[in-house]
CSV table of C-alpha atoms and ligand atoms in Angstrom, one decimal:
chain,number,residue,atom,x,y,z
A,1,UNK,CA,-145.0,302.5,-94.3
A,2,UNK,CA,-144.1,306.1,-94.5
A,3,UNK,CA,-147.2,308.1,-93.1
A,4,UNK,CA,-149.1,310.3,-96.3
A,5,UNK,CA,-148.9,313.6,-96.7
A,6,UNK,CA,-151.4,315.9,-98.6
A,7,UNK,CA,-149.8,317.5,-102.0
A,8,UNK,CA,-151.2,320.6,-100.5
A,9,UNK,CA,-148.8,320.5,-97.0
A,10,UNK,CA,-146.1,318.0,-98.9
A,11,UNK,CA,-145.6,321.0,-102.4
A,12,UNK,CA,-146.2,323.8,-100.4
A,13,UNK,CA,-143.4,326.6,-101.6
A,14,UNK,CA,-140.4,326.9,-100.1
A,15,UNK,CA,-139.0,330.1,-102.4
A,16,UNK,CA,-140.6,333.5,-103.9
A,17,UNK,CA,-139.3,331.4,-107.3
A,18,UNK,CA,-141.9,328.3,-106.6
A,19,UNK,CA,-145.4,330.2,-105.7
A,20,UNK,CA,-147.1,329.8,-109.2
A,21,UNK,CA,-149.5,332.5,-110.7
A,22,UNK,CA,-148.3,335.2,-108.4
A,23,UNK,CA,-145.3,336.6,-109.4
A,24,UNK,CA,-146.4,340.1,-109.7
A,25,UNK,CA,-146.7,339.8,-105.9
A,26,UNK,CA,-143.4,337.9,-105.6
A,27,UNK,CA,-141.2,340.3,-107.8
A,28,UNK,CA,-142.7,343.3,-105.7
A,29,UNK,CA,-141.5,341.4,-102.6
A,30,UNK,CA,-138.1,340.7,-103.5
A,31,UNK,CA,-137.5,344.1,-105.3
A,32,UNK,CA,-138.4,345.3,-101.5
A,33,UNK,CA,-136.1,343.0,-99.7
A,34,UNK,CA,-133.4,343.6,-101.7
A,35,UNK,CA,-133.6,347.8,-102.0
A,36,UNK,CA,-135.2,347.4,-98.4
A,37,UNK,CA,-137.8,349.2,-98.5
A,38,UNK,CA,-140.3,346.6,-96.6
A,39,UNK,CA,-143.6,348.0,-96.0
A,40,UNK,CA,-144.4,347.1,-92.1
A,41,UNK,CA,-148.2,346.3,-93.1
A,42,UNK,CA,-149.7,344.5,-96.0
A,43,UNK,CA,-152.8,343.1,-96.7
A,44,UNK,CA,-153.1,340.1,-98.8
A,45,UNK,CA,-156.5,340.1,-100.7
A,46,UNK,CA,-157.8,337.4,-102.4
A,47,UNK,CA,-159.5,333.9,-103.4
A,48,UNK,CA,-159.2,330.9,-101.2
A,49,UNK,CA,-155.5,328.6,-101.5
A,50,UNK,CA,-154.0,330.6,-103.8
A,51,UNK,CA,-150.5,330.9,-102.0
A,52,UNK,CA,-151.6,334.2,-99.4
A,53,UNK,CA,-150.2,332.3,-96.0
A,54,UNK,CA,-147.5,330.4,-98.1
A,55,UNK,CA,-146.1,334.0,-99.5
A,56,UNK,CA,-146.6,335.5,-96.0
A,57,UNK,CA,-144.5,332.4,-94.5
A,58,UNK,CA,-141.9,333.3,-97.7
A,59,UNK,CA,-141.5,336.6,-96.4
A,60,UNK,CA,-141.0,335.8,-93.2
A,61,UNK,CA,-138.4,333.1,-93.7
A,62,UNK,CA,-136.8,335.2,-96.5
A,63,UNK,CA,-136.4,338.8,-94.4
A,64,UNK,CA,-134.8,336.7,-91.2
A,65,UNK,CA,-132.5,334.8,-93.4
A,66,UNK,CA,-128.6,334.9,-92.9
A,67,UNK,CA,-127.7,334.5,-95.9
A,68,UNK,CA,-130.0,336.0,-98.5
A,69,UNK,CA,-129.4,335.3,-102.5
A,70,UNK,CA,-128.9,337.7,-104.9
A,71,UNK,CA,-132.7,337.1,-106.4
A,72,UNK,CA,-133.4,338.1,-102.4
A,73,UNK,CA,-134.7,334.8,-101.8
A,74,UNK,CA,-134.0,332.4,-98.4
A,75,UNK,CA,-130.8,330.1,-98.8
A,76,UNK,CA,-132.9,327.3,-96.7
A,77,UNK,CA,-129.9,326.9,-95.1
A,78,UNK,CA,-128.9,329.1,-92.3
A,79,UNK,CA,-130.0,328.6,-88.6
A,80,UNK,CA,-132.9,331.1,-89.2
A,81,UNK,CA,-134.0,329.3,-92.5
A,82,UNK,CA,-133.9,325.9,-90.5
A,83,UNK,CA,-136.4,326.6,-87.7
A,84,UNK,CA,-138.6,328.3,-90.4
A,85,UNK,CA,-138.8,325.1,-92.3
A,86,UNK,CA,-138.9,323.3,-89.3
A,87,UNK,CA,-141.8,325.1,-88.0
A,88,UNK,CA,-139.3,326.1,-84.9
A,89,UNK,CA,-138.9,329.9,-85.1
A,90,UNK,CA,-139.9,332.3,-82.6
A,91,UNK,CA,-140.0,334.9,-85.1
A,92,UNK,CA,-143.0,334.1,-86.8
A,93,UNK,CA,-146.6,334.3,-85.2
A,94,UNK,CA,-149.6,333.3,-86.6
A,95,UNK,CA,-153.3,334.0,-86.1
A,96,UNK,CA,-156.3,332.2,-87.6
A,97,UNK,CA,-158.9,335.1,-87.1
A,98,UNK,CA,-161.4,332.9,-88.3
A,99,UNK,CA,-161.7,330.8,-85.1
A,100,UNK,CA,-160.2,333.4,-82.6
A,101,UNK,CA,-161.3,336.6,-83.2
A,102,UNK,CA,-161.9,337.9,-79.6
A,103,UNK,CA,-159.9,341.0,-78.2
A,104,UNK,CA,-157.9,338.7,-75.6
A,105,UNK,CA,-157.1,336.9,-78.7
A,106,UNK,CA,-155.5,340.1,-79.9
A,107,UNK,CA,-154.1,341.2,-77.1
A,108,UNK,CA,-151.9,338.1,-76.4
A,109,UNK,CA,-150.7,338.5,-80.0
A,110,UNK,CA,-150.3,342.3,-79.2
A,111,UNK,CA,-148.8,341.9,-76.1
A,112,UNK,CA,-145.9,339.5,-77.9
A,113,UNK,CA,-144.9,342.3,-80.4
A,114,UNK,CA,-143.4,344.6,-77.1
A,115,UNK,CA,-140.5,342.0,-77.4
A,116,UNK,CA,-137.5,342.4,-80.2
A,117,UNK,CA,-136.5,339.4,-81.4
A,118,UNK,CA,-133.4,337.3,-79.9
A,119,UNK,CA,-132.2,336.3,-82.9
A,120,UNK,CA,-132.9,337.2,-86.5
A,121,UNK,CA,-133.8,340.9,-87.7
A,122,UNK,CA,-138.2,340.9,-87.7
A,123,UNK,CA,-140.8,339.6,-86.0
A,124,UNK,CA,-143.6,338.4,-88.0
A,125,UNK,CA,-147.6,338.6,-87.6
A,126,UNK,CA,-149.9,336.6,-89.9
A,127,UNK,CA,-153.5,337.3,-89.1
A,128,UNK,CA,-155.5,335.1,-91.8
A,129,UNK,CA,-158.9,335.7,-92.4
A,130,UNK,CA,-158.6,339.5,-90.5
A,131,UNK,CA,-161.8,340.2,-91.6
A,132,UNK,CA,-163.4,338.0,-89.1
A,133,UNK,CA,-162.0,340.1,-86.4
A,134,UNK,CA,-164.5,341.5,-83.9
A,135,UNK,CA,-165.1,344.8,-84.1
A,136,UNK,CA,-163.4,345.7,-80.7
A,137,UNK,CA,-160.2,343.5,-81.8
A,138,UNK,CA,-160.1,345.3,-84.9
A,139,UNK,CA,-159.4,348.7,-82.6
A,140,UNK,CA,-157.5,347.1,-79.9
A,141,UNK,CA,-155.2,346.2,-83.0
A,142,UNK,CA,-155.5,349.6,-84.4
A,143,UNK,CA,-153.2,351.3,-82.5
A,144,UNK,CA,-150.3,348.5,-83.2
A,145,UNK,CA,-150.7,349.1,-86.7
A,146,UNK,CA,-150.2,352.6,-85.8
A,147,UNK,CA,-147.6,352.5,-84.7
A,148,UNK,CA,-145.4,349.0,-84.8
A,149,UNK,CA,-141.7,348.6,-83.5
A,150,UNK,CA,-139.2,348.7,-86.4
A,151,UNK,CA,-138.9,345.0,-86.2
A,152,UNK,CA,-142.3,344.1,-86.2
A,153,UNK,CA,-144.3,343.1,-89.8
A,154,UNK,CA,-147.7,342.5,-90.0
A,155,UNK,CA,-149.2,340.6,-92.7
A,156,UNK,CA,-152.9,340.7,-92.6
A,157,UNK,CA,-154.7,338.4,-95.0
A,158,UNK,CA,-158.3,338.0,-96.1
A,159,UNK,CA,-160.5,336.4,-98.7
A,160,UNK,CA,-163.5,339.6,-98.3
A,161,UNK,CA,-161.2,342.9,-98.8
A,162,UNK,CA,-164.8,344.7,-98.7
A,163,UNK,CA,-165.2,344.0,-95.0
A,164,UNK,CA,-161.9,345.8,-94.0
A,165,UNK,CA,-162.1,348.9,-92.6
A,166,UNK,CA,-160.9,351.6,-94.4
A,167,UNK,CA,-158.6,352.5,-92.0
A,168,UNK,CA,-156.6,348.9,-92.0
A,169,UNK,CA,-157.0,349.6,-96.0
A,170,UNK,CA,-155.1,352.9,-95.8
A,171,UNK,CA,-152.1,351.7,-92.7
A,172,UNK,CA,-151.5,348.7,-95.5
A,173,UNK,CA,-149.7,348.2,-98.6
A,174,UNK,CA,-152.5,345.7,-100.5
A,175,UNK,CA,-152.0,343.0,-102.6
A,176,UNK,CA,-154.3,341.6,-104.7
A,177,UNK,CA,-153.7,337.5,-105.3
A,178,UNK,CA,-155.2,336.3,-108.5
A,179,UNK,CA,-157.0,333.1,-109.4
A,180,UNK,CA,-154.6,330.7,-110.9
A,181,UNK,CA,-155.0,330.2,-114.1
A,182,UNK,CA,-155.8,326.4,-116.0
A,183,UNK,CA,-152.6,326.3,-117.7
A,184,UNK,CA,-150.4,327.1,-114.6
A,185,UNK,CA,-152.3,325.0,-112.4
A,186,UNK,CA,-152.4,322.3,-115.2
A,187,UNK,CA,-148.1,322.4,-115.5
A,188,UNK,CA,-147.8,322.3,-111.5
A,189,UNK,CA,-150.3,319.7,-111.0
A,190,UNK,CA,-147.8,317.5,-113.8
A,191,UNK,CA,-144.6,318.5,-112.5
A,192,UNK,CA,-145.9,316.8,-108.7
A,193,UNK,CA,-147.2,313.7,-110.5
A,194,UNK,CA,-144.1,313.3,-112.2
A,195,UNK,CA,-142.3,313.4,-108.9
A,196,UNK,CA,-144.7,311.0,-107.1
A,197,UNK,CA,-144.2,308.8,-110.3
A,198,UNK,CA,-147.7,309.1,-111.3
A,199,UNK,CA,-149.0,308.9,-115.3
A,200,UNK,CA,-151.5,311.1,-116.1
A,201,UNK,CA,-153.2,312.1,-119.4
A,202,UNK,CA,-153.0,315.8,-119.4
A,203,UNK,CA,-156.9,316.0,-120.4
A,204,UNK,CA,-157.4,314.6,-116.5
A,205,UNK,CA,-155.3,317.2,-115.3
A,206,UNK,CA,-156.9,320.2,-116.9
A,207,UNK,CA,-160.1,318.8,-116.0
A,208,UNK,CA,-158.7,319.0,-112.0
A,209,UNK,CA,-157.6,322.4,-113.0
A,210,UNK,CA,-160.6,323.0,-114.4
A,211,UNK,CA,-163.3,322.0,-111.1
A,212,UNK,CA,-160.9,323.7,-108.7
A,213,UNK,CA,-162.4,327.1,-110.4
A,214,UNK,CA,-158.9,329.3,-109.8
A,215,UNK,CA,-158.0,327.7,-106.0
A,216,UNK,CA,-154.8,325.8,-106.2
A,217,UNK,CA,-155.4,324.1,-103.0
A,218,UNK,CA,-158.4,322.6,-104.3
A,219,UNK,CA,-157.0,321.5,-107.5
A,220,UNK,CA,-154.1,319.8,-105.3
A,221,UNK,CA,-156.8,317.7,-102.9
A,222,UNK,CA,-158.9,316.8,-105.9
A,223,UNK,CA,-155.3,315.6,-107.3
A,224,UNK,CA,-154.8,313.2,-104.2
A,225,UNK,CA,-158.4,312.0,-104.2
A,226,UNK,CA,-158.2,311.0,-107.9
A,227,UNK,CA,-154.9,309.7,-107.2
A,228,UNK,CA,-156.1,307.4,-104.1
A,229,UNK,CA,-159.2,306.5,-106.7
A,230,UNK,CA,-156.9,305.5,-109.6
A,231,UNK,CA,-155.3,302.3,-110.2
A,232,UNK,CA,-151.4,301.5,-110.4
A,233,UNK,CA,-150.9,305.2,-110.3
A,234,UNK,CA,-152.6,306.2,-114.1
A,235,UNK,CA,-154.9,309.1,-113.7
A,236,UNK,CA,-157.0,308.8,-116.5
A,237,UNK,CA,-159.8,311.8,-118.3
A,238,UNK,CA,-163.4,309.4,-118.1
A,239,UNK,CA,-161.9,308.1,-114.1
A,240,UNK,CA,-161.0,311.7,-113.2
A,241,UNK,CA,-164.8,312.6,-114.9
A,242,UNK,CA,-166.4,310.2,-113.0
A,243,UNK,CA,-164.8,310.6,-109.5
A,244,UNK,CA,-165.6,314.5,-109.8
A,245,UNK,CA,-168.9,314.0,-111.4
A,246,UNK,CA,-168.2,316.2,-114.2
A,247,UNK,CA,-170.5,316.4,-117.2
A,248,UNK,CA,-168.0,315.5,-120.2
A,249,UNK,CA,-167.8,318.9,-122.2
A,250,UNK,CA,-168.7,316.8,-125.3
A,251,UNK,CA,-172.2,316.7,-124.5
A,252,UNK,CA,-172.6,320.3,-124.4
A,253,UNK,CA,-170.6,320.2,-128.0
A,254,UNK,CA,-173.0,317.3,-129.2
A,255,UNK,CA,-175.9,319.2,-127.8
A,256,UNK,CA,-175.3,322.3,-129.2
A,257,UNK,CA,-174.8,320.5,-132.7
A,258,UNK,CA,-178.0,319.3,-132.6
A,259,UNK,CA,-179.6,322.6,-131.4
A,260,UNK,CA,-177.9,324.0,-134.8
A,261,UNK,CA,-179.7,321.6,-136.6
A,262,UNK,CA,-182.8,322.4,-135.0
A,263,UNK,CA,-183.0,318.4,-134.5
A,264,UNK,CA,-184.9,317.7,-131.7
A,265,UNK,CA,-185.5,314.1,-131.3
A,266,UNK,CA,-181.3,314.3,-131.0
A,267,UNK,CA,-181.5,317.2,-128.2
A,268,UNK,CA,-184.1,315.1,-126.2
A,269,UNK,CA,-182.4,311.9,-126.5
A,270,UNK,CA,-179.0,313.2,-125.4
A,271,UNK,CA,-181.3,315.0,-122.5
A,272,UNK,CA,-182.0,311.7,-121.4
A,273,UNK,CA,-178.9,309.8,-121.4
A,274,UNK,CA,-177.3,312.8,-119.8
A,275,UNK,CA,-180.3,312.2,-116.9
A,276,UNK,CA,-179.4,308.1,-117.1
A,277,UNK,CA,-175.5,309.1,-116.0
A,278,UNK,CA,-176.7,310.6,-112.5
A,279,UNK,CA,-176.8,314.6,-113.4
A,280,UNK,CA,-179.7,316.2,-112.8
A,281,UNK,CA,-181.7,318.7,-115.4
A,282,UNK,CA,-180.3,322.2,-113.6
A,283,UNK,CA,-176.7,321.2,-113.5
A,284,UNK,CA,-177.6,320.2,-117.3
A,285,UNK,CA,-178.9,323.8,-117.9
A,286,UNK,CA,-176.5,326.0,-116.1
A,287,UNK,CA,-173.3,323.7,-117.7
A,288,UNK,CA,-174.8,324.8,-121.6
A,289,UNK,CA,-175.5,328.1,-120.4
A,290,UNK,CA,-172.1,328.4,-119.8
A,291,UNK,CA,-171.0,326.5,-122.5
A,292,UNK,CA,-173.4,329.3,-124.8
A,293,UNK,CA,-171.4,332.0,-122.8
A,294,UNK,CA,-168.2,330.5,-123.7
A,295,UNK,CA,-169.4,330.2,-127.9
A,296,UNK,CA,-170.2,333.6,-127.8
A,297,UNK,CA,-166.6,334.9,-125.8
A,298,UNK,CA,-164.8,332.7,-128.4
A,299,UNK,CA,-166.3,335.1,-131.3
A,300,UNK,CA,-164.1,338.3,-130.4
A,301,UNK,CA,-160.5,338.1,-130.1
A,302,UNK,CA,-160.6,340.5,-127.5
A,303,UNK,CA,-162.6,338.5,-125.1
A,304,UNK,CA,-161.8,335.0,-125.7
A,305,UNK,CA,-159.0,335.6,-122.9
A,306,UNK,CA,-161.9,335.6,-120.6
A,307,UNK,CA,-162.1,331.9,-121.5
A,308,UNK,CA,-161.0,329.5,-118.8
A,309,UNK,CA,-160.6,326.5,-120.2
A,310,UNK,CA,-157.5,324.7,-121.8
A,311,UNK,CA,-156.2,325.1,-125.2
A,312,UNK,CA,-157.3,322.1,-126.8
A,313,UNK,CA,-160.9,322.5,-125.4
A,314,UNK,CA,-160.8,325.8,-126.3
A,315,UNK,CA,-159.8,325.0,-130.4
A,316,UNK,CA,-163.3,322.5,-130.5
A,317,UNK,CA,-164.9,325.9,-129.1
A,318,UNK,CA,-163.7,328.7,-131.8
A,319,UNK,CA,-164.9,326.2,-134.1
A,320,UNK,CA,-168.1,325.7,-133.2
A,321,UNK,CA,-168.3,329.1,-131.9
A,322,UNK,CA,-168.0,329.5,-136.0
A,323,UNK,CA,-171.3,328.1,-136.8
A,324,UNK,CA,-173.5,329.4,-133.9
A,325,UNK,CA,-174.6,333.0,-134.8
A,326,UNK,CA,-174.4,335.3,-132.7
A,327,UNK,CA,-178.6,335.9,-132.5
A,328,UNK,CA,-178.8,332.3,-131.9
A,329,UNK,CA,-176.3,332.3,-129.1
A,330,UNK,CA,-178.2,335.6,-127.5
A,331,UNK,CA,-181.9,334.2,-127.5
A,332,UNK,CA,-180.7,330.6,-126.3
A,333,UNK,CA,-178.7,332.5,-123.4
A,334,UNK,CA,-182.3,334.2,-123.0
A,335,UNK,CA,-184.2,331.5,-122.9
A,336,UNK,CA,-181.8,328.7,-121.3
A,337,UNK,CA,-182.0,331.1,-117.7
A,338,UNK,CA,-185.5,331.5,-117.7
A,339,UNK,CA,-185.3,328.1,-117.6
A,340,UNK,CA,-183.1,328.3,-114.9
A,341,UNK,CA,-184.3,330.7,-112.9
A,342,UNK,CA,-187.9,329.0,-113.1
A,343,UNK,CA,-186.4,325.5,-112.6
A,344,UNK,CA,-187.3,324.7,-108.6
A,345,UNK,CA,-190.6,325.8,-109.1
A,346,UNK,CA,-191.3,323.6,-112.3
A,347,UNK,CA,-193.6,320.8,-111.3
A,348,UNK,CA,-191.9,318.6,-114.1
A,349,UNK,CA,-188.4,319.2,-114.5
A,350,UNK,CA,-187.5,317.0,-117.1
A,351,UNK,CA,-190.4,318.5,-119.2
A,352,UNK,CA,-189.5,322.0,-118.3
A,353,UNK,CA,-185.5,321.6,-119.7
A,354,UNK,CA,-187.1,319.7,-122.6
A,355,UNK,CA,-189.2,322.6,-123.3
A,356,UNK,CA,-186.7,324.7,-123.2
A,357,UNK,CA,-184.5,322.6,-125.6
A,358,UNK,CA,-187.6,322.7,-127.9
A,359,UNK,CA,-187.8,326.5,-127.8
A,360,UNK,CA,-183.7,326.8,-128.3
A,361,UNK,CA,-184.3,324.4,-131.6
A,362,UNK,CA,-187.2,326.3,-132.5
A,363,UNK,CA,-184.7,329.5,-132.7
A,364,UNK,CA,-182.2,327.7,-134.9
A,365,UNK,CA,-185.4,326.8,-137.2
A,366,UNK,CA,-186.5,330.0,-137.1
A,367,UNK,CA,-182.8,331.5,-138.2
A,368,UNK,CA,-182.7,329.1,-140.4
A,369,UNK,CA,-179.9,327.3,-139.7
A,370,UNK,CA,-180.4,324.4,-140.4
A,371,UNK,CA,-178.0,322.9,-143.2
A,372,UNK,CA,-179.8,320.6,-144.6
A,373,UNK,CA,-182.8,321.7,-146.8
A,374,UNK,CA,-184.3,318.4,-147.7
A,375,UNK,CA,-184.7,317.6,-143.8
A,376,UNK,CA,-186.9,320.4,-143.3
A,377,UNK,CA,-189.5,319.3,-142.5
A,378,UNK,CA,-187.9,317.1,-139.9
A,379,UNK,CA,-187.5,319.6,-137.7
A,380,UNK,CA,-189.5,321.7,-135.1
A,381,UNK,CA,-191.2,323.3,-137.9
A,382,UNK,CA,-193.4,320.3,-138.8
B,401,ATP,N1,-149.7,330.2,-105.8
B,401,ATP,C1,-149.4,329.0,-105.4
B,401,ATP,N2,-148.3,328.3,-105.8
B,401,ATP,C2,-148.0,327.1,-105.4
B,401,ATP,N3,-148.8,326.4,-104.5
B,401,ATP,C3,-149.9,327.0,-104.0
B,401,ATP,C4,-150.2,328.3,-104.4
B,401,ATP,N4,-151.4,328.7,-103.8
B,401,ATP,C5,-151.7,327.6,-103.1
B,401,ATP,N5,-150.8,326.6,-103.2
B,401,ATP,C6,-150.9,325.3,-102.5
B,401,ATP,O1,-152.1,325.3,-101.7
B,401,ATP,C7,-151.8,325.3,-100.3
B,401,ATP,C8,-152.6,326.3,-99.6
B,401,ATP,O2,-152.2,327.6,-100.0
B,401,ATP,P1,-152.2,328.9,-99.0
B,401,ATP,O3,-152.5,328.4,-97.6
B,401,ATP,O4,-151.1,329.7,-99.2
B,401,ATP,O5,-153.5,329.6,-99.5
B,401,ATP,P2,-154.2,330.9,-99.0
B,401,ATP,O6,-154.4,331.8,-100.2
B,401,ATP,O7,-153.6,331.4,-97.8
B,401,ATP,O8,-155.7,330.3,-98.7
B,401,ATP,P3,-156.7,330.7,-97.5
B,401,ATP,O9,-157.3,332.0,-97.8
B,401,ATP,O10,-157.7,329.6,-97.5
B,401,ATP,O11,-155.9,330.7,-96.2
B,401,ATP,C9,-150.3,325.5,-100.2
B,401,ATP,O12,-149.7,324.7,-99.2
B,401,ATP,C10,-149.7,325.1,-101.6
B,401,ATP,O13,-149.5,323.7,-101.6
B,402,ZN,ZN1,-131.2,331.4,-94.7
């Protein structure tokens, strides 16, 4: 039996063309390759897994390669390219700072950059996590930075670009990696099952996309766990919701319904079953806070781009978002995070979300929105 590999190590990108979400950084890169005007320092900011190291390995392979295409990527095929994908070059050195951040650490890597390469044009330094560097590493470094041999490239990266010193900020050219979006994340996590020969609804894909909050190496370990989980190979939405222990958004749809309504028997029973399934009453409030926030993005054109969710979750969204006013969505906001802020304290939890449910109801009432007038008297105001 062949022995498995991770998605994350198996998909990892071999070209600038592949890395998804980040091609503001990969154009840059390859415009410099190919006018060669290669920066000897960057710094690359941002989130964690969302292709720093791999685009760091990129440019390493890519600058060393003998044979470089006209879109200035590696041909994969030329000695250089070969002990890069084989994990066999000398030119490529990297540091984890995370776990060695000492001075001698940084000397022995310092002490290596004295020698030019034997073969291929640059030598390249990958320090990951640089902010973890101890102070005195950081200034034993310091004067490398200064000033590096010609063939030497250092790419520093880091998750907290607040803890660099400013004067690593100001000897590097920065790039800032973004969070990948759902629908990008949603189209690469289908394009790997399709090669591993796996079915999967696309609603159970979004939803991966969804938990891994922007990291594409979480969404790609949450894809092998479901896939491990699933059965002859079908990843299905309620499996994939129940592996990750995701509240299905159409409880926070149904809830919010009944809030309208200003029905509360309907808010406390859905409560309950929601408790039944295993959640507990805070992850409950903080999921329809959010699900408020997301209403009440959806009513501007402007900011409904700061939605992330997918499209078709985001159409049940602008509709409802159509029926919850605006002053309802602001005082529920209001009072759904005292609840949350007050929540560990509350003696009875239950009682304090159901409280709050009541009060959110009671604002509906109040506003009158209620549709139906002969059920008034059904609701909180009785
Ligand atoms: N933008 C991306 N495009 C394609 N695959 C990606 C991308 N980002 C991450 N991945 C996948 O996730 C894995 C880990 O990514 P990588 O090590 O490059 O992340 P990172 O940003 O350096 O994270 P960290 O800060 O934790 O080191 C890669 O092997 C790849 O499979
Ligand atoms: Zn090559």
């Amino acid at each position: 039996m062949e022995n498995f590999v991770v998605s994350a190590r198996k998909y990892r990108p071999q070209l600038f063309d592949s890395v998804v979400g980040q091609s503001h950084i990969t154009t840059t890169l390859q415009n410099a390759i190919r006018t060669n005007h290669l920066a000897q320092a960057f710094l690359f900011c941002g989130p964690r897994g969302v292709g720093k190291t791999t685009c760091a390995r990129i440019l390493a392979k890519t600058i060393n390669c003998q044979n470089l295409t006209q879109e200035a990527e590696a041909c994969g095929e030329c000695e250089s390219c070969k002990s890069f994908q084989n994990n066999a070059s000398f030119n490529i050195h990297e540091l984890d700072a995370a776990s060695n951040n000492s001075v001698d650490d940084i000397r022995n890597l310092i002490d290596q950059v004295r020698y030019p390469p034997q073969s291929g044009k640059y030598k390249i330094y990958i320090i990951d996590e640089v902010h973890m560097l101890s102070t005195s590493a950081f200034n034993a470094f310091l004067k490398t930075l200064e000033e590096p041999p010609s063939y030497a490239i250092f790419i520093l990266a880091t998750t907290e670009k607040h803890k660099i010193l400013p004067t690593i900020l100001s000897r590097c050219q920065i790039f800032d990696f973004n969070r990948i979006q759902i629908s990008d994340m949603t189209h690469h996590l289908a394009n790997i099952a399709a090669k591993e020969g796996i079915t999967a609804e696309l609603e159970a894909l979004e939803l991966i996309a969804q938990k891994a909050d922007g990291g594409l190496r979480d969404a790609l370990s949450m894809f092998d766990l479901n896939v491990t989980f699933s059965q002859d190979n079908v990843l299905k939405y309620a499996e994939v919701l129940d592996n990750l222990h995701i509240l299905d958004y159409d409880y926070y749809f149904k809830m919010t319904e009944a809030l309208l309504k200003s029905n509360v028997s309907d808010t406390f029973l859905l409560f309950d079953e929601i408790l039944k399934k295993g959640f507990d009453g805070h992850q409950f409030i903080v999921g329809l806070l959010e699900h408020f926030r997301n209403l009440l993005v959806c009513k501007d054109p402007v900011t409904v781009r700061l939605m992330q969710v997918s499209e078709s979750v985001q159409k049940k969204y602008l509709d409802q978002s159509a029926s919850a006013p605006y002053s309802f969505l602001a005082s529920a906001l209001s009072i759904g995070s005292s609840c949350d802020l007050n929540y560990k304290a509350a003696k009875n939890q239950k009682l304090h979300v159901e409280i709050c449910l009541l009060k959110m109801a009671n604002i509906a009432h109040v506003l009158n929105l209620a549709t139906l007038p002969a059920t008034e008297g059904d609701g909180v105001g009785k």
